[in-house]
N, CA and C atoms as an extended XYZ file, in Angstrom:
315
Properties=species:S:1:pos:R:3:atomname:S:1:resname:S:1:resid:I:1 pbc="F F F"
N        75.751      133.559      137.248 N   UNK     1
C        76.406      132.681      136.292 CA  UNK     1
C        76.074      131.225      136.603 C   UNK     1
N        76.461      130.463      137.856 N   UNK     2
C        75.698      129.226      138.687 CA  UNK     2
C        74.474      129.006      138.077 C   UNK     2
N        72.997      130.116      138.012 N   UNK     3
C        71.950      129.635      138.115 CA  UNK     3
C        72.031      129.577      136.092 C   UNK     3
N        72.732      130.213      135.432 N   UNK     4
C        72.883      129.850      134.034 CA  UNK     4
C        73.121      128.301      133.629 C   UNK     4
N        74.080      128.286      134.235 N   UNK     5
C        74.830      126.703      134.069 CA  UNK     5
C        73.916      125.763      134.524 C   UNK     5
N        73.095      125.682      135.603 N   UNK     6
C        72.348      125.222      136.185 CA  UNK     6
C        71.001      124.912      135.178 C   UNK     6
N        70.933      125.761      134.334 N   UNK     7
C        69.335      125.630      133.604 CA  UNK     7
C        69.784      124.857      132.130 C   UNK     7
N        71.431      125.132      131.770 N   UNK     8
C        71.767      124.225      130.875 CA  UNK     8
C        71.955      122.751      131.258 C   UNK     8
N        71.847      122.692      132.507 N   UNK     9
C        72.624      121.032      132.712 CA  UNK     9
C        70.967      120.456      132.581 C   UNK     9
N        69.866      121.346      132.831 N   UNK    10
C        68.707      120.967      132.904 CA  UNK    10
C        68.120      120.501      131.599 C   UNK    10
N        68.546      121.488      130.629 N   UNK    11
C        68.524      120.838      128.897 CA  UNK    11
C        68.564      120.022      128.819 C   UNK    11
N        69.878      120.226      129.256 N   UNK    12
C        71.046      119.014      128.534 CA  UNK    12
C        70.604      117.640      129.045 C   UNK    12
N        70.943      117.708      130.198 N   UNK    13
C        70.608      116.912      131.140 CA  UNK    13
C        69.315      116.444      132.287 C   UNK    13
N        68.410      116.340      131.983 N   UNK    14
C        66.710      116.109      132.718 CA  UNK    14
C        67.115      115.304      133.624 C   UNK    14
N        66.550      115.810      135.242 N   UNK    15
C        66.427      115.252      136.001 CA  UNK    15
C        64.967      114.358      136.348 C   UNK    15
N        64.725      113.236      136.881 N   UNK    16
C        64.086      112.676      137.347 CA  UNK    16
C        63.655      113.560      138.839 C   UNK    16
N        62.462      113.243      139.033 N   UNK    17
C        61.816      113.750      140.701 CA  UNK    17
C        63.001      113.152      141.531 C   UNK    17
N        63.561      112.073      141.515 N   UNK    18
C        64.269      111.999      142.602 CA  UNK    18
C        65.720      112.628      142.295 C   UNK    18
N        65.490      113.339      141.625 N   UNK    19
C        66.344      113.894      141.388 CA  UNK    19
C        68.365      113.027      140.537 C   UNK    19
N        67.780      111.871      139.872 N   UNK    20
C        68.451      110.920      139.299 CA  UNK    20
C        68.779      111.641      137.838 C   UNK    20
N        69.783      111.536      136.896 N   UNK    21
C        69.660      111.946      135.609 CA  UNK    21
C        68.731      111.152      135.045 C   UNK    21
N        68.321      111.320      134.126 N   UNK    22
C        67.157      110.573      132.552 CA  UNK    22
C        68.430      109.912      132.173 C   UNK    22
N        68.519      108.575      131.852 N   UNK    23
C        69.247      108.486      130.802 CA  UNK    23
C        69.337      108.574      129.474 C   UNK    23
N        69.654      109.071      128.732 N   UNK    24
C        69.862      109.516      127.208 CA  UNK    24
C        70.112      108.672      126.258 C   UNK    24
N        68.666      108.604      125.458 N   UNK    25
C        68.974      107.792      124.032 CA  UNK    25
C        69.650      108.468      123.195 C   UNK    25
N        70.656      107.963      122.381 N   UNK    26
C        70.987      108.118      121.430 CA  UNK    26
C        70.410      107.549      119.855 C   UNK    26
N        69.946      108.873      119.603 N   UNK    27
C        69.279      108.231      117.745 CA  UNK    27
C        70.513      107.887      117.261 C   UNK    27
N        70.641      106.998      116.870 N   UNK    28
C        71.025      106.754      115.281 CA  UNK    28
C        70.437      107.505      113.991 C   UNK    28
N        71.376      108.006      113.290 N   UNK    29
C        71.158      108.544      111.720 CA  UNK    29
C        71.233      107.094      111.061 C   UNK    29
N        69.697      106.951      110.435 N   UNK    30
C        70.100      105.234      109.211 CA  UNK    30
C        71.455      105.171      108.304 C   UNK    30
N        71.984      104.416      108.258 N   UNK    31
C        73.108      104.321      108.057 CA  UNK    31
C        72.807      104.558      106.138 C   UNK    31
N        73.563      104.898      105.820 N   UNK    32
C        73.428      105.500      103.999 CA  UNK    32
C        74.474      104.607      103.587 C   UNK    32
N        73.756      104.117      102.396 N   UNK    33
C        74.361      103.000      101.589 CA  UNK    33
C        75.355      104.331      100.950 C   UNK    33
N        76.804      103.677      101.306 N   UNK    34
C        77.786      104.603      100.093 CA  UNK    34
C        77.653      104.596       99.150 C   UNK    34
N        78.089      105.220       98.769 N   UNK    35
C        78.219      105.949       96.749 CA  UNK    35
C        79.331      105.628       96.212 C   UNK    35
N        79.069      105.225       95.254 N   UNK    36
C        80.135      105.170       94.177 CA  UNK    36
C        80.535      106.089       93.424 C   UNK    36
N        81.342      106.616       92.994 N   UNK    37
C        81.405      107.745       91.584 CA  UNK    37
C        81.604      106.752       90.730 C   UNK    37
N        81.454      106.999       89.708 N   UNK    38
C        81.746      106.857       87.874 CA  UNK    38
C        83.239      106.043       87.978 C   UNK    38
N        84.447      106.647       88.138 N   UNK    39
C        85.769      106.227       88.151 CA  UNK    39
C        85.659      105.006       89.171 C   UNK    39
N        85.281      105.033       89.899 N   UNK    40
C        85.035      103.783       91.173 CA  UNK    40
C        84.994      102.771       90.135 C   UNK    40
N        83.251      103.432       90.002 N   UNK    41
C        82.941      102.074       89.436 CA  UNK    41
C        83.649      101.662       88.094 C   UNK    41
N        83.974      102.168       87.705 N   UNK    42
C        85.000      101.689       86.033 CA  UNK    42
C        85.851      101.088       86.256 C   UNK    42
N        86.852      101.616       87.596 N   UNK    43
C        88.118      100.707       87.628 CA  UNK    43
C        87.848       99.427       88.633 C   UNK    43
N        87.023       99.022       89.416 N   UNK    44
C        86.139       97.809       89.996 CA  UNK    44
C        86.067       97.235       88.590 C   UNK    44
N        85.066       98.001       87.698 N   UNK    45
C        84.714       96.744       86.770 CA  UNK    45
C        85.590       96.125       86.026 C   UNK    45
N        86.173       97.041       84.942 N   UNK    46
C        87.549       96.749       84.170 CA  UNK    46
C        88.487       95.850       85.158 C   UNK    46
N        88.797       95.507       86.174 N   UNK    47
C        89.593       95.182       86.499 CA  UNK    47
C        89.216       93.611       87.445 C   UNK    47
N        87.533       93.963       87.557 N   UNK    48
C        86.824       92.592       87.507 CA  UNK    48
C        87.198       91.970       86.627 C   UNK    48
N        86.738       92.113       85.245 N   UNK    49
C        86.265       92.109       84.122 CA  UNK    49
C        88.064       91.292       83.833 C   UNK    49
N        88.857       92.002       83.734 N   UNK    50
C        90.474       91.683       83.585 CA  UNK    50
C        91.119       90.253       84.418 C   UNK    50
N        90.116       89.673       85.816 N   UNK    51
C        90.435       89.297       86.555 CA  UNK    51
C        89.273       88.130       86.383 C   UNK    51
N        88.304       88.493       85.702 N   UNK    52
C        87.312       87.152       85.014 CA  UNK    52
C        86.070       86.782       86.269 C   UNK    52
N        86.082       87.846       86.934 N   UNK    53
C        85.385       87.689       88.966 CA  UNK    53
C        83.876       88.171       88.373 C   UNK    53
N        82.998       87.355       87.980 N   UNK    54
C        81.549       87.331       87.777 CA  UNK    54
C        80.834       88.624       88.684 C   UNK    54
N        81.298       87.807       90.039 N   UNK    55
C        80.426       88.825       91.438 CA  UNK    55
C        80.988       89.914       90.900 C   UNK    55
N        82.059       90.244       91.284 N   UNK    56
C        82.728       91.716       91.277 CA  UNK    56
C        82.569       92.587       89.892 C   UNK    56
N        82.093       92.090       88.560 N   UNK    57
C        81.604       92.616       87.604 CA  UNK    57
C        80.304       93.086       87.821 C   UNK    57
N        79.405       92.029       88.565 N   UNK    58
C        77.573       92.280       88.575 CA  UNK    58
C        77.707       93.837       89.798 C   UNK    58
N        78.664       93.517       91.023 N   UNK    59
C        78.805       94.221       91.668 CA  UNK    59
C        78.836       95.924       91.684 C   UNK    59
N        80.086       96.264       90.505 N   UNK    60
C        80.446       97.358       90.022 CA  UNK    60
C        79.351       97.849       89.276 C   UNK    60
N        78.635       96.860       88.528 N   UNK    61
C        78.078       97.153       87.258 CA  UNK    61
C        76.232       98.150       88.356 C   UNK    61
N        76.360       97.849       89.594 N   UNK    62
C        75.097       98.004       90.108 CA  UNK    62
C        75.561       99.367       90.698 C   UNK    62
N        76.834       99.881       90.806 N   UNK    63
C        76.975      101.258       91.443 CA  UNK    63
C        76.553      102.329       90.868 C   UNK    63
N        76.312      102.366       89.639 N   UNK    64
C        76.352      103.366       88.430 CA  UNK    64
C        75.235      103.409       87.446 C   UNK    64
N        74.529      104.018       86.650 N   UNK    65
C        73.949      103.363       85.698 CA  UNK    65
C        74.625      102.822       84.342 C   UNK    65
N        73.989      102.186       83.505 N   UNK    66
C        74.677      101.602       82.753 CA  UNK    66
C        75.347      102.560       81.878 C   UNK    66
N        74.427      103.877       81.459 N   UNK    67
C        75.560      105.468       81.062 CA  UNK    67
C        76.742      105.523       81.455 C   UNK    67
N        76.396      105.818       83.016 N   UNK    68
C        77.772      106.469       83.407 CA  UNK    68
C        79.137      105.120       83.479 C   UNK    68
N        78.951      103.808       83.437 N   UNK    69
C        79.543      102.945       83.729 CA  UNK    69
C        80.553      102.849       81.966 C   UNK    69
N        79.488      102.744       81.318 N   UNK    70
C        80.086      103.321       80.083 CA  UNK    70
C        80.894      104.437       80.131 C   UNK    70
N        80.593      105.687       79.830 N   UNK    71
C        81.231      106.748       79.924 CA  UNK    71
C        82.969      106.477       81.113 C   UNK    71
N        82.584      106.000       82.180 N   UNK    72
C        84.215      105.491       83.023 CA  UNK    72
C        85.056      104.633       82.305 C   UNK    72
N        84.307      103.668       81.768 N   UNK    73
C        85.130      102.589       81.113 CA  UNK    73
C        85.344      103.187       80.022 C   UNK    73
N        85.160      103.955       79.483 N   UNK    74
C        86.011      104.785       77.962 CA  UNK    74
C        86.925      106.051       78.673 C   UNK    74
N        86.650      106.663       79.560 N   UNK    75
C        87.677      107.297       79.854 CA  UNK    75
C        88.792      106.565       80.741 C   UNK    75
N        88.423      105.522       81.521 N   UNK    76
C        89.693      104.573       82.176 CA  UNK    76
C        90.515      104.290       80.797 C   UNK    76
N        89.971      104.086       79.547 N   UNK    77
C        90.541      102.961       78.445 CA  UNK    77
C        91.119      104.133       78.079 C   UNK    77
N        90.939      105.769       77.810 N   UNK    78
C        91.637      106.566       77.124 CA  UNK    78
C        93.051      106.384       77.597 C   UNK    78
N        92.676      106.988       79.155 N   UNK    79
C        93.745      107.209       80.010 CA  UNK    79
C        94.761      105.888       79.902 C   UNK    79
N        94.193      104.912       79.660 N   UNK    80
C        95.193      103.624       79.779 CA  UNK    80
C        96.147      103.602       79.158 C   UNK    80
N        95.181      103.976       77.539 N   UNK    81
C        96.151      103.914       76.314 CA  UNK    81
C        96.806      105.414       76.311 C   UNK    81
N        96.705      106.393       76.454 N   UNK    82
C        97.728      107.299       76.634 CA  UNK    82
C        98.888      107.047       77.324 C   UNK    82
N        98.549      106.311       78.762 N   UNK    83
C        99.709      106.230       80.066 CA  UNK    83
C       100.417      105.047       79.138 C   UNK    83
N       100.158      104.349       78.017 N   UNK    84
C       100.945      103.054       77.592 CA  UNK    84
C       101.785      103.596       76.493 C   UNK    84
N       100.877      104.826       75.551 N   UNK    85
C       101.575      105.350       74.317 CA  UNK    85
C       102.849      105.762       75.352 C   UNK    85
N       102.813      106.507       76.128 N   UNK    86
C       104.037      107.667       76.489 CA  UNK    86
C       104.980      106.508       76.901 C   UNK    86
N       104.604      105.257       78.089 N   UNK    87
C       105.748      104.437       77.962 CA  UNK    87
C       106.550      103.814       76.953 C   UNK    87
N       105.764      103.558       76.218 N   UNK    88
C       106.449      102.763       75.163 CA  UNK    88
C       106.959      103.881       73.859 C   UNK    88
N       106.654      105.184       73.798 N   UNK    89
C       107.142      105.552       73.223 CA  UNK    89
C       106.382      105.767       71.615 C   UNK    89
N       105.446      105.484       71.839 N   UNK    90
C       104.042      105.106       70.666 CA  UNK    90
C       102.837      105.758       70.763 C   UNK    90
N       102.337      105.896       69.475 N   UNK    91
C       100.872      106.136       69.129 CA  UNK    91
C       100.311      105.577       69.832 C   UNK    91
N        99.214      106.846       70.406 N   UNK    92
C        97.930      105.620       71.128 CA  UNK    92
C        97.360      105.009       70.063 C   UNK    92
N        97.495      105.133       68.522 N   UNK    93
C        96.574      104.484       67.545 CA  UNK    93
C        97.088      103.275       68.004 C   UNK    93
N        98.824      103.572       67.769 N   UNK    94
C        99.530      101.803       67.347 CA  UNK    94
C        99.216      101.035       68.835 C   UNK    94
N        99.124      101.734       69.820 N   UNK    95
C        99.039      101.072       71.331 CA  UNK    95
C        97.524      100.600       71.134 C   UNK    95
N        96.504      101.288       70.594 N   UNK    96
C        95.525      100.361       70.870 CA  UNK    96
C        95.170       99.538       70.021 C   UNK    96
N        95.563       99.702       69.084 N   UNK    97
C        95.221       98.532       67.303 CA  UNK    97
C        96.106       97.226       68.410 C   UNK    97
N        97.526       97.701       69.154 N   UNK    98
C        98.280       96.097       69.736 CA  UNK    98
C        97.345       95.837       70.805 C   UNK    98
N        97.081       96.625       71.756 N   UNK    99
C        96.439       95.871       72.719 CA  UNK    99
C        95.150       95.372       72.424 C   UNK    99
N        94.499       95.162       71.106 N   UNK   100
C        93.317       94.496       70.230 CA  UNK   100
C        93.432       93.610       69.836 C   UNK   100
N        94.981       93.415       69.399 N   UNK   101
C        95.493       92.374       68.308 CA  UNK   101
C        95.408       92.671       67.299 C   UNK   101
N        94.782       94.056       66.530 N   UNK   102
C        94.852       94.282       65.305 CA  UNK   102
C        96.288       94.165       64.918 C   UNK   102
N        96.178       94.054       63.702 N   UNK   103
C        97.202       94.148       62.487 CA  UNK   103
C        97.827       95.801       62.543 C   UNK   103
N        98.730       96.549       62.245 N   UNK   104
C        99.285       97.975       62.162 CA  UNK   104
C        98.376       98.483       60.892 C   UNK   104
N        98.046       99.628       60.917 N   UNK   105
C        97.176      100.069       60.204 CA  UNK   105
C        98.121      100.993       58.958 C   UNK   105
């Protein structure tokens, strides 16, 4: 069992002739630019965008392509105006014609 353990520490661990350990580099894995999903980036932008922050619009707008950035920002806006109809007690029509400024249809 000894001479087992012994041939792993040798793996693991390389001795030098004088019998010194090797010391051991450690690789690094390149570090990976994070990801954004779709929803990330929609509610970054919209809320750039709400907040008037130039950078933080160009920012969001670079996580995504311009598709999918679309596609978030219409489903953030569904979800908005639904979560506003149920508070207030209203049509998402009438909730979003007000939050437009339209006139009631």
């Amino acid at each position: 069992m000894s001479g087992m353990i012994d041939r792993l520490r040798k793996i693991w661990r390389p001795e030098t002739a004088e019998g010194q350990e090797v010391p051991r580099t450690v690789k690094r894995r390149p570090e990976k630019k994070r990801t954004h999903n779709v929803f990330e980036a929609a509610a970054a932008y919209v809320s750039a965008c709400a907040e008037d922050n130039q950078d933080q619009i160009d920012e969001a707008s670079a996580w995504v392509s311009p598709e999918a950035l679309s596609f978030g920002v219409n489903e953030l806006a569904c979800r908005a105006v639904i979560a506003l109809a149920r508070e207030r007690d209203e049509s998402p029509h009438t909730v979003a014609r007000t939050l437009l400024g339209l006139p009631a249809a």
